[in-house]
mmCIF file of C-alpha atoms and ligand atoms in Angstrom:
data_model
loop_
_atom_site.group_PDB
_atom_site.id
_atom_site.type_symbol
_atom_site.label_atom_id
_atom_site.label_comp_id
_atom_site.label_asym_id
_atom_site.label_seq_id
_atom_site.Cartn_x
_atom_site.Cartn_y
_atom_site.Cartn_z
ATOM 1 C CA MET A 1 -0.216 -0.118 -0.343
ATOM 2 C CA ILE A 2 1.321 3.241 -1.099
ATOM 3 C CA ARG A 3 0.574 6.169 1.447
ATOM 4 C CA VAL A 4 -0.259 9.230 -0.117
ATOM 5 C CA LEU A 5 -0.714 12.994 1.338
ATOM 6 C CA VAL A 6 -2.487 15.392 -0.670
ATOM 7 C CA ASN A 7 -1.289 19.228 -0.572
ATOM 8 C CA GLY A 8 -3.946 21.175 -1.886
ATOM 9 C CA ALA A 9 -6.268 18.610 -0.670
ATOM 10 C CA ALA A 10 -9.207 20.884 -0.622
ATOM 11 C CA GLY A 11 -9.314 22.192 -4.306
ATOM 12 C CA ARG A 12 -10.623 21.422 -7.252
ATOM 13 C CA MET A 13 -8.143 18.711 -8.098
ATOM 14 C CA GLY A 14 -6.772 17.982 -4.795
ATOM 15 C CA LEU A 15 -10.222 16.496 -4.026
ATOM 16 C CA GLN A 16 -10.573 14.497 -6.856
ATOM 17 C CA VAL A 17 -6.995 12.961 -6.081
ATOM 18 C CA VAL A 18 -7.986 12.373 -2.533
ATOM 19 C CA LYS A 19 -11.121 10.231 -3.875
ATOM 20 C CA ALA A 20 -9.264 8.480 -6.420
ATOM 21 C CA ILE A 21 -6.331 7.285 -4.243
ATOM 22 C CA ALA A 22 -8.616 6.305 -2.099
ATOM 23 C CA GLU A 23 -10.769 4.085 -4.523
ATOM 24 C CA ASP A 24 -7.489 2.377 -5.842
ATOM 25 C CA ALA A 25 -6.697 -1.346 -4.105
ATOM 26 C CA ALA A 26 -2.740 -0.207 -4.306
ATOM 27 C CA THR A 27 -2.980 3.367 -3.099
ATOM 28 C CA GLU A 28 -4.265 5.044 0.429
ATOM 29 C CA PRO A 29 -4.526 8.606 1.636
ATOM 30 C CA VAL A 30 -3.199 9.506 4.925
ATOM 31 C CA GLY A 31 -2.988 13.148 5.107
ATOM 32 C CA ALA A 32 -4.466 16.084 3.600
ATOM 33 C CA VAL A 33 -2.949 19.473 3.910
ATOM 34 C CA GLY A 34 -4.437 23.051 2.761
ATOM 35 C CA ILE A 35 -5.568 26.110 4.050
ATOM 36 C CA THR A 36 -8.679 26.404 4.266
ATOM 37 C CA HIS A 37 -11.128 24.149 5.491
ATOM 38 C CA ILE A 38 -9.167 23.133 8.374
ATOM 39 C CA GLY A 39 -10.301 20.828 10.421
ATOM 40 C CA GLU A 40 -12.928 18.978 7.822
ATOM 41 C CA ASP A 41 -12.688 15.327 7.008
ATOM 42 C CA ILE A 42 -11.127 15.434 3.520
ATOM 43 C CA GLY A 43 -13.626 12.588 2.849
ATOM 44 C CA GLU A 44 -16.135 14.122 3.795
ATOM 45 C CA LEU A 45 -15.313 17.159 1.588
ATOM 46 C CA ALA A 46 -14.626 14.848 -1.512
ATOM 47 C CA GLY A 47 -17.921 13.429 -1.323
ATOM 48 C CA ILE A 48 -16.966 9.733 -0.390
ATOM 49 C CA GLY A 49 -17.690 9.845 3.223
ATOM 50 C CA PRO A 50 -15.333 10.088 6.483
ATOM 51 C CA LEU A 51 -12.096 9.231 6.027
ATOM 52 C CA GLY A 52 -10.834 10.148 9.696
ATOM 53 C CA ILE A 53 -8.430 12.421 7.772
ATOM 54 C CA ALA A 54 -9.073 16.054 8.924
ATOM 55 C CA VAL A 55 -7.435 18.729 6.393
ATOM 56 C CA ARG A 56 -4.379 20.666 8.000
ATOM 57 C CA GLU A 57 -2.502 23.734 7.639
ATOM 58 C CA GLY A 58 1.606 23.409 7.597
ATOM 59 C CA LEU A 59 3.505 20.709 5.116
ATOM 60 C CA ALA A 60 6.396 20.048 7.113
ATOM 61 C CA ALA A 61 4.916 19.501 10.322
ATOM 62 C CA ALA A 62 2.523 16.966 8.598
ATOM 63 C CA LEU A 63 5.408 14.933 6.678
ATOM 64 C CA GLU A 64 7.389 14.877 10.104
ATOM 65 C CA GLU A 65 4.169 13.834 11.821
ATOM 66 C CA ILE A 66 2.838 11.481 9.335
ATOM 67 C CA LYS A 67 5.903 9.962 7.060
ATOM 68 C CA PRO A 68 3.941 9.342 3.584
ATOM 69 C CA ASP A 69 5.521 7.637 0.789
ATOM 70 C CA VAL A 70 4.293 10.186 -1.584
ATOM 71 C CA VAL A 71 3.151 13.545 -1.894
ATOM 72 C CA VAL A 72 0.467 14.818 -4.684
ATOM 73 C CA ASP A 73 0.699 18.679 -5.081
ATOM 74 C CA PHE A 74 -2.076 20.410 -6.666
ATOM 75 C CA THR A 75 -1.653 23.742 -5.083
ATOM 76 C CA ILE A 76 -0.665 27.065 -6.822
ATOM 77 C CA PRO A 77 1.794 28.344 -8.831
ATOM 78 C CA GLN A 78 4.003 30.889 -6.465
ATOM 79 C CA ALA A 79 3.605 27.716 -3.699
ATOM 80 C CA VAL A 80 4.428 24.662 -5.376
ATOM 81 C CA PHE A 81 8.603 25.335 -5.872
ATOM 82 C CA GLU A 82 8.709 25.889 -1.643
ATOM 83 C CA ASN A 83 6.197 22.957 -1.082
ATOM 84 C CA VAL A 84 8.418 20.426 -3.407
ATOM 85 C CA LYS A 85 11.690 21.371 -1.841
ATOM 86 C CA THR A 86 10.224 20.809 1.488
ATOM 87 C CA CYS A 87 9.161 17.483 0.514
ATOM 88 C CA MET A 88 12.613 16.753 -0.678
ATOM 89 C CA ALA A 89 13.726 18.046 2.662
ATOM 90 C CA HIS A 90 11.700 15.141 4.391
ATOM 91 C CA GLY A 91 13.243 12.588 1.647
ATOM 92 C CA VAL A 92 9.484 11.787 0.191
ATOM 93 C CA HIS A 93 8.821 10.921 -3.443
ATOM 94 C CA THR A 94 6.383 14.098 -4.925
ATOM 95 C CA VAL A 95 4.012 14.058 -7.807
ATOM 96 C CA VAL A 96 3.493 17.429 -9.039
ATOM 97 C CA GLY A 97 0.147 18.936 -11.087
ATOM 98 C CA THR A 98 0.787 22.021 -9.977
ATOM 99 C CA THR A 99 1.756 24.526 -13.242
ATOM 100 C CA GLY A 100 4.322 27.412 -13.337
ATOM 101 C CA LEU A 101 7.457 25.521 -12.503
ATOM 102 C CA THR A 102 10.165 27.247 -14.438
ATOM 103 C CA GLU A 103 12.921 24.927 -16.402
ATOM 104 C CA ALA A 104 15.628 26.219 -13.654
ATOM 105 C CA GLN A 105 13.550 25.262 -10.938
ATOM 106 C CA ARG A 106 12.561 21.859 -12.241
ATOM 107 C CA GLY A 107 16.477 21.166 -12.652
ATOM 108 C CA GLU A 108 16.907 22.686 -9.067
ATOM 109 C CA LEU A 109 14.577 20.079 -7.523
ATOM 110 C CA GLY A 110 15.662 17.078 -9.714
ATOM 111 C CA LYS A 111 19.102 17.845 -8.503
ATOM 112 C CA LEU A 112 17.838 17.565 -5.065
ATOM 113 C CA ALA A 113 16.026 14.730 -5.457
ATOM 114 C CA GLU A 114 19.153 12.822 -7.020
ATOM 115 C CA ALA A 115 21.008 13.871 -4.003
ATOM 116 C CA LYS A 116 18.486 12.169 -1.968
ATOM 117 C CA GLY A 117 17.916 9.226 -3.747
ATOM 118 C CA ILE A 118 13.963 9.990 -4.385
ATOM 119 C CA SER A 119 11.612 11.343 -7.347
ATOM 120 C CA VAL A 120 10.353 14.270 -8.090
ATOM 121 C CA PHE A 121 7.697 13.747 -11.357
ATOM 122 C CA ILE A 122 6.249 16.607 -12.867
ATOM 123 C CA ALA A 123 3.570 17.034 -15.456
ATOM 124 C CA PRO A 124 2.106 19.967 -17.513
ATOM 125 C CA ASN A 125 -0.976 17.427 -17.960
ATOM 126 C CA PHE A 126 -2.070 13.999 -16.215
ATOM 127 C CA SER A 127 -4.566 13.559 -19.226
ATOM 128 C CA ILE A 128 -3.567 10.593 -21.309
ATOM 129 C CA GLY A 129 -5.206 12.416 -24.231
ATOM 130 C CA ALA A 130 -3.543 15.355 -24.043
ATOM 131 C CA VAL A 131 -0.082 13.433 -23.783
ATOM 132 C CA MET A 132 -1.587 12.267 -27.219
ATOM 133 C CA MET A 133 -2.452 15.149 -28.758
ATOM 134 C CA MET A 134 1.217 16.307 -27.827
ATOM 135 C CA LYS A 135 2.516 13.444 -29.269
ATOM 136 C CA VAL A 136 0.795 13.482 -32.414
ATOM 137 C CA SER A 137 1.489 17.320 -32.734
ATOM 138 C CA GLU A 138 5.288 16.686 -32.585
ATOM 139 C CA GLU A 139 5.098 14.120 -35.498
ATOM 140 C CA ILE A 140 2.682 16.572 -37.690
ATOM 141 C CA ALA A 141 5.259 19.647 -37.005
ATOM 142 C CA ALA A 142 7.974 17.924 -38.753
ATOM 143 C CA TYR A 143 6.004 17.905 -41.940
ATOM 144 C CA LEU A 144 3.585 20.869 -41.084
ATOM 145 C CA PRO A 145 5.846 23.397 -39.509
ATOM 146 C CA ASP A 146 3.468 26.235 -39.585
ATOM 147 C CA ALA A 147 1.388 25.960 -36.162
ATOM 148 C CA GLU A 148 -0.680 27.866 -33.748
ATOM 149 C CA ILE A 149 -1.833 26.592 -30.681
ATOM 150 C CA ILE A 150 -5.568 28.063 -28.977
ATOM 151 C CA GLU A 151 -5.776 26.415 -25.495
ATOM 152 C CA LEU A 152 -9.193 27.429 -23.441
ATOM 153 C CA HIS A 153 -9.459 27.092 -19.932
ATOM 154 C CA HIS A 154 -12.162 27.784 -16.888
ATOM 155 C CA ASN A 155 -11.713 31.597 -16.056
ATOM 156 C CA ASN A 156 -10.461 30.434 -12.155
ATOM 157 C CA LYS A 157 -7.114 29.256 -13.903
ATOM 158 C CA LEU A 158 -4.214 31.651 -12.662
ATOM 159 C CA ASP A 159 -1.432 30.850 -15.613
ATOM 160 C CA ALA A 160 -1.791 31.793 -18.529
ATOM 161 C CA PRO A 161 -0.655 30.362 -21.197
ATOM 162 C CA SER A 162 -1.331 26.562 -19.908
ATOM 163 C CA GLY A 163 1.869 24.686 -19.240
ATOM 164 C CA THR A 164 0.473 22.243 -21.609
ATOM 165 C CA ALA A 165 0.337 24.643 -24.421
ATOM 166 C CA ILE A 166 3.855 25.760 -23.446
ATOM 167 C CA MET A 167 4.988 21.882 -23.635
ATOM 168 C CA THR A 168 3.241 21.340 -27.179
ATOM 169 C CA ALA A 169 4.968 24.703 -28.359
ATOM 170 C CA HIS A 170 8.770 23.277 -26.992
ATOM 171 C CA LYS A 171 7.736 19.886 -28.676
ATOM 172 C CA ILE A 172 6.838 21.466 -32.052
ATOM 173 C CA ALA A 173 9.887 23.606 -31.788
ATOM 174 C CA ALA A 174 12.129 20.606 -31.548
ATOM 175 C CA ALA A 175 10.632 18.652 -34.310
ATOM 176 C CA ARG A 176 10.772 21.311 -36.723
ATOM 177 C CA GLN A 177 14.472 21.679 -35.627
ATOM 178 C CA ALA A 178 15.071 18.158 -35.826
ATOM 179 C CA ALA A 179 13.677 17.710 -39.763
ATOM 180 C CA ASP A 180 15.228 21.049 -40.540
ATOM 181 C CA ALA A 181 11.677 22.311 -41.526
ATOM 182 C CA VAL A 182 10.902 26.114 -41.039
ATOM 183 C CA PRO A 183 7.459 28.034 -40.726
ATOM 184 C CA ALA A 184 6.427 30.772 -43.208
ATOM 185 C CA PRO A 185 7.657 34.156 -41.353
ATOM 186 C CA ASP A 186 4.774 36.148 -39.574
ATOM 187 C CA LYS A 187 4.008 39.151 -42.197
ATOM 188 C CA THR A 188 1.783 40.424 -39.608
ATOM 189 C CA HIS A 189 2.891 44.560 -39.772
ATOM 190 C CA GLU A 190 0.176 45.895 -37.712
ATOM 191 C CA SER A 191 -1.618 44.945 -34.674
ATOM 192 C CA LEU A 192 -3.367 45.279 -31.669
ATOM 193 C CA ALA A 193 -1.309 44.053 -28.423
ATOM 194 C CA GLY A 194 -1.797 40.309 -28.216
ATOM 195 C CA ALA A 195 -3.636 39.854 -31.034
ATOM 196 C CA ARG A 196 -0.820 37.326 -32.591
ATOM 197 C CA GLY A 197 -1.168 35.474 -29.051
ATOM 198 C CA THR A 198 2.141 35.103 -27.265
ATOM 199 C CA VAL A 199 4.736 33.457 -28.751
ATOM 200 C CA VAL A 200 6.836 30.554 -27.529
ATOM 201 C CA GLU A 201 9.162 29.288 -29.936
ATOM 202 C CA ALA A 202 8.026 30.578 -32.929
ATOM 203 C CA VAL A 203 4.750 29.077 -31.901
ATOM 204 C CA PRO A 204 1.658 31.780 -31.330
ATOM 205 C CA ILE A 205 -0.490 30.341 -28.139
ATOM 206 C CA HIS A 206 -4.017 32.063 -27.370
ATOM 207 C CA SER A 207 -5.364 31.882 -24.287
ATOM 208 C CA VAL A 208 -8.916 31.739 -23.495
ATOM 209 C CA ARG A 209 -10.821 31.902 -20.182
ATOM 210 C CA LEU A 210 -14.419 31.531 -19.969
ATOM 211 C CA PRO A 211 -16.813 29.949 -17.192
ATOM 212 C CA GLY A 212 -17.877 26.373 -18.422
ATOM 213 C CA TYR A 213 -14.709 25.444 -19.627
ATOM 214 C CA VAL A 214 -12.387 22.619 -18.040
ATOM 215 C CA ALA A 215 -9.298 22.281 -20.301
ATOM 216 C CA HIS A 216 -9.069 22.043 -23.948
ATOM 217 C CA GLN A 217 -6.637 22.817 -26.459
ATOM 218 C CA GLN A 218 -6.365 23.077 -30.478
ATOM 219 C CA VAL A 219 -3.348 22.640 -32.442
ATOM 220 C CA LEU A 220 -3.633 24.186 -35.772
ATOM 221 C CA PHE A 221 -1.439 23.353 -38.847
ATOM 222 C CA GLY A 222 -1.305 25.388 -41.976
ATOM 223 C CA GLY A 223 0.055 23.538 -45.492
ATOM 224 C CA TYR A 224 -0.625 24.081 -49.200
ATOM 225 C CA GLY A 225 -4.323 24.585 -49.578
ATOM 226 C CA GLU A 226 -4.569 22.241 -46.796
ATOM 227 C CA THR A 227 -5.045 22.876 -42.780
ATOM 228 C CA LEU A 228 -5.064 20.206 -39.980
ATOM 229 C CA THR A 229 -6.413 20.617 -36.266
ATOM 230 C CA ILE A 230 -5.883 18.082 -33.477
ATOM 231 C CA ARG A 231 -8.324 18.653 -30.168
ATOM 232 C CA HIS A 232 -8.423 17.259 -27.034
ATOM 233 C CA ASP A 233 -10.623 18.821 -24.748
ATOM 234 C CA SER A 234 -10.599 17.427 -20.510
ATOM 235 C CA LEU A 235 -14.332 17.501 -19.728
ATOM 236 C CA ASP A 236 -14.658 16.119 -16.584
ATOM 237 C CA ARG A 237 -11.345 16.547 -14.075
ATOM 238 C CA LYS A 238 -11.885 12.666 -13.433
ATOM 239 C CA SER A 239 -9.208 12.542 -16.766
ATOM 240 C CA PHE A 240 -6.317 13.001 -15.135
ATOM 241 C CA MET A 241 -7.012 10.631 -12.569
ATOM 242 C CA PRO A 242 -5.597 7.405 -14.048
ATOM 243 C CA GLY A 243 -2.301 9.523 -14.891
ATOM 244 C CA VAL A 244 -1.839 10.860 -11.398
ATOM 245 C CA ILE A 245 -2.860 7.352 -10.149
ATOM 246 C CA LEU A 246 0.047 5.749 -12.750
ATOM 247 C CA ALA A 247 2.882 8.389 -11.380
ATOM 248 C CA VAL A 248 1.899 7.554 -7.429
ATOM 249 C CA LYS A 249 2.318 3.926 -8.235
ATOM 250 C CA LYS A 250 5.742 4.550 -10.288
ATOM 251 C CA ALA A 251 6.963 7.220 -7.650
ATOM 252 C CA PRO A 252 8.958 5.135 -5.333
ATOM 253 C CA LYS A 253 10.694 3.079 -7.948
ATOM 254 C CA GLN A 254 12.062 6.469 -9.299
ATOM 255 C CA LYS A 255 14.900 8.810 -8.515
ATOM 256 C CA GLY A 256 15.309 12.258 -9.623
ATOM 257 C CA LEU A 257 13.318 14.127 -12.075
ATOM 258 C CA ILE A 258 11.153 12.967 -14.514
ATOM 259 C CA PHE A 259 9.022 15.681 -16.620
ATOM 260 C CA GLY A 260 6.029 14.781 -18.092
ATOM 261 C CA LEU A 261 3.458 11.655 -18.438
ATOM 262 C CA GLU A 262 4.939 10.536 -21.957
ATOM 263 C CA HIS A 263 7.414 8.544 -19.909
ATOM 264 C CA TYR A 264 5.374 6.196 -18.134
ATOM 265 C CA LEU A 265 3.012 5.676 -21.555
HETATM 266 P P1 LIG B 1 -7.747 25.289 -6.708
HETATM 267 O O1 LIG B 1 -9.157 24.646 -6.812
HETATM 268 O O2 LIG B 1 -7.217 26.496 -6.516
HETATM 269 O O3 LIG B 1 -7.090 24.245 -5.669
HETATM 270 C C1 LIG B 1 -5.528 24.878 -5.204
HETATM 271 C C2 LIG B 1 -5.693 24.325 -3.355
HETATM 272 O O4 LIG B 1 -4.680 24.703 -3.123
HETATM 273 C C3 LIG B 1 -6.669 25.145 -2.761
HETATM 274 O O5 LIG B 1 -7.735 24.578 -2.067
HETATM 275 C C4 LIG B 1 -5.891 26.416 -2.290
HETATM 276 O O6 LIG B 1 -6.442 26.698 -1.134
HETATM 277 C C5 LIG B 1 -4.925 25.429 -2.000
HETATM 278 N N1 LIG B 1 -3.525 26.279 -1.739
HETATM 279 C C6 LIG B 1 -3.277 27.594 -1.903
HETATM 280 N N2 LIG B 1 -1.969 27.946 -1.700
HETATM 281 C C7 LIG B 1 -1.844 26.676 -0.654
HETATM 282 C C8 LIG B 1 -0.649 26.211 -0.118
HETATM 283 N N3 LIG B 1 0.877 27.176 -0.140
HETATM 284 N N4 LIG B 1 -0.451 25.051 0.470
HETATM 285 C C9 LIG B 1 -1.441 24.297 0.453
HETATM 286 N N5 LIG B 1 -2.713 24.590 -0.209
HETATM 287 C C10 LIG B 1 -2.531 25.633 -0.865
HETATM 288 O O7 LIG B 1 -7.226 24.839 -7.930
HETATM 289 P P2 LIG B 1 -6.881 23.413 -9.215
HETATM 290 O O8 LIG B 1 -8.214 23.759 -10.214
HETATM 291 O O9 LIG B 1 -7.214 22.184 -8.125
HETATM 292 O O10 LIG B 1 -5.523 23.248 -10.030
HETATM 293 C C11 LIG B 1 -4.627 23.612 -8.923
HETATM 294 C C12 LIG B 1 -3.264 22.946 -9.811
HETATM 295 O O11 LIG B 1 -3.311 22.434 -10.694
HETATM 296 C C13 LIG B 1 -3.071 24.954 -10.858
HETATM 297 O O12 LIG B 1 -1.561 25.016 -10.527
HETATM 298 C C14 LIG B 1 -3.552 23.987 -11.988
HETATM 299 O O13 LIG B 1 -3.016 24.921 -13.240
HETATM 300 C C15 LIG B 1 -3.110 22.621 -12.151
HETATM 301 N N6 LIG B 1 -3.240 21.553 -12.691
HETATM 302 C C16 LIG B 1 -2.568 21.074 -13.400
HETATM 303 C C17 LIG B 1 -3.110 19.730 -14.185
HETATM 304 C C18 LIG B 1 -2.439 19.275 -14.921
HETATM 305 O O14 LIG B 1 -2.892 17.728 -15.305
HETATM 306 N N7 LIG B 1 -1.237 18.851 -14.556
HETATM 307 C C19 LIG B 1 -4.985 19.510 -14.355
HETATM 308 C C20 LIG B 1 -5.778 20.383 -13.589
HETATM 309 C C21 LIG B 1 -5.402 21.603 -12.941
HETATM 310 P P3 LIG B 1 -7.650 28.125 -1.492
HETATM 311 O O15 LIG B 1 -8.639 27.475 -2.353
HETATM 312 O O16 LIG B 1 -8.201 28.298 0.308
HETATM 313 O O17 LIG B 1 -6.938 29.503 -1.732
#
């Protein structure tokens, strides 16, 4: 049984993770950390009945007392780096869904994990369909290097563009480079600020934030007299759970940084 503490447990993703961990035969929720709903039973909050685990404040103290095997972090971009460093200091494997970690921060966390002989797994997207969307986009970019991304999320998302969109842009750029495929230059002369999106490695990314959406992304490719659009829709946060559970189960057997669910598929 893998003993799991969820950080950000009372959040939208955290509650789904608690439920998924409780329902899997090989994993067990043992702790819930957050900054609101303190003292409330996390099972009740997750809608699965009492688990006898109260939401508590303070990750370090919870780790010392509970000694989980794995921490799953779905908190906020501003807190995640310090959260993972705290887990590393306590020698605990970490599975990170929170977006916003920079490449330099990921590198630093990877080195800390290596030194401690533990693992830090970070995935901008835990949905298997989204990982496939990125894989296919990478393949197409070698033949159709002209690409733009439109990502659409709920209006409570704190960061833009999404980590998935940035990761997709990097993969497209790497595929173009490997294939020596060069996109056509952008001939826009005049535009209002932001009209052409933000540009990551010559891939424009357009971010939409509206109530009603969960997490969606379109990758549009243009060619001679043809276009190709790949679209992925996460319609429910449940879509992320098979990926989270897979990462939790792999965590105790890994060492150092693993970035992206594709490494486990
Ligand atoms: P959310 O509903 O706002 O949940 C975040 C939770 O973390 C809230 O309960 C929040 O408490 C709590 N929190 C904030 N600061 C904290 C801290 N320092 N320590 C412990 N808990 C803290 O957000 P969400 O929709 O669940 O998303 C969480 C993160 O996951 C975001 O970065 C989002 O982009 C990312 N995400 C990733 C994936 C993926 O596949 N990788 C999928 C979906 C979302 P309060 O509510 O009291 O502020």
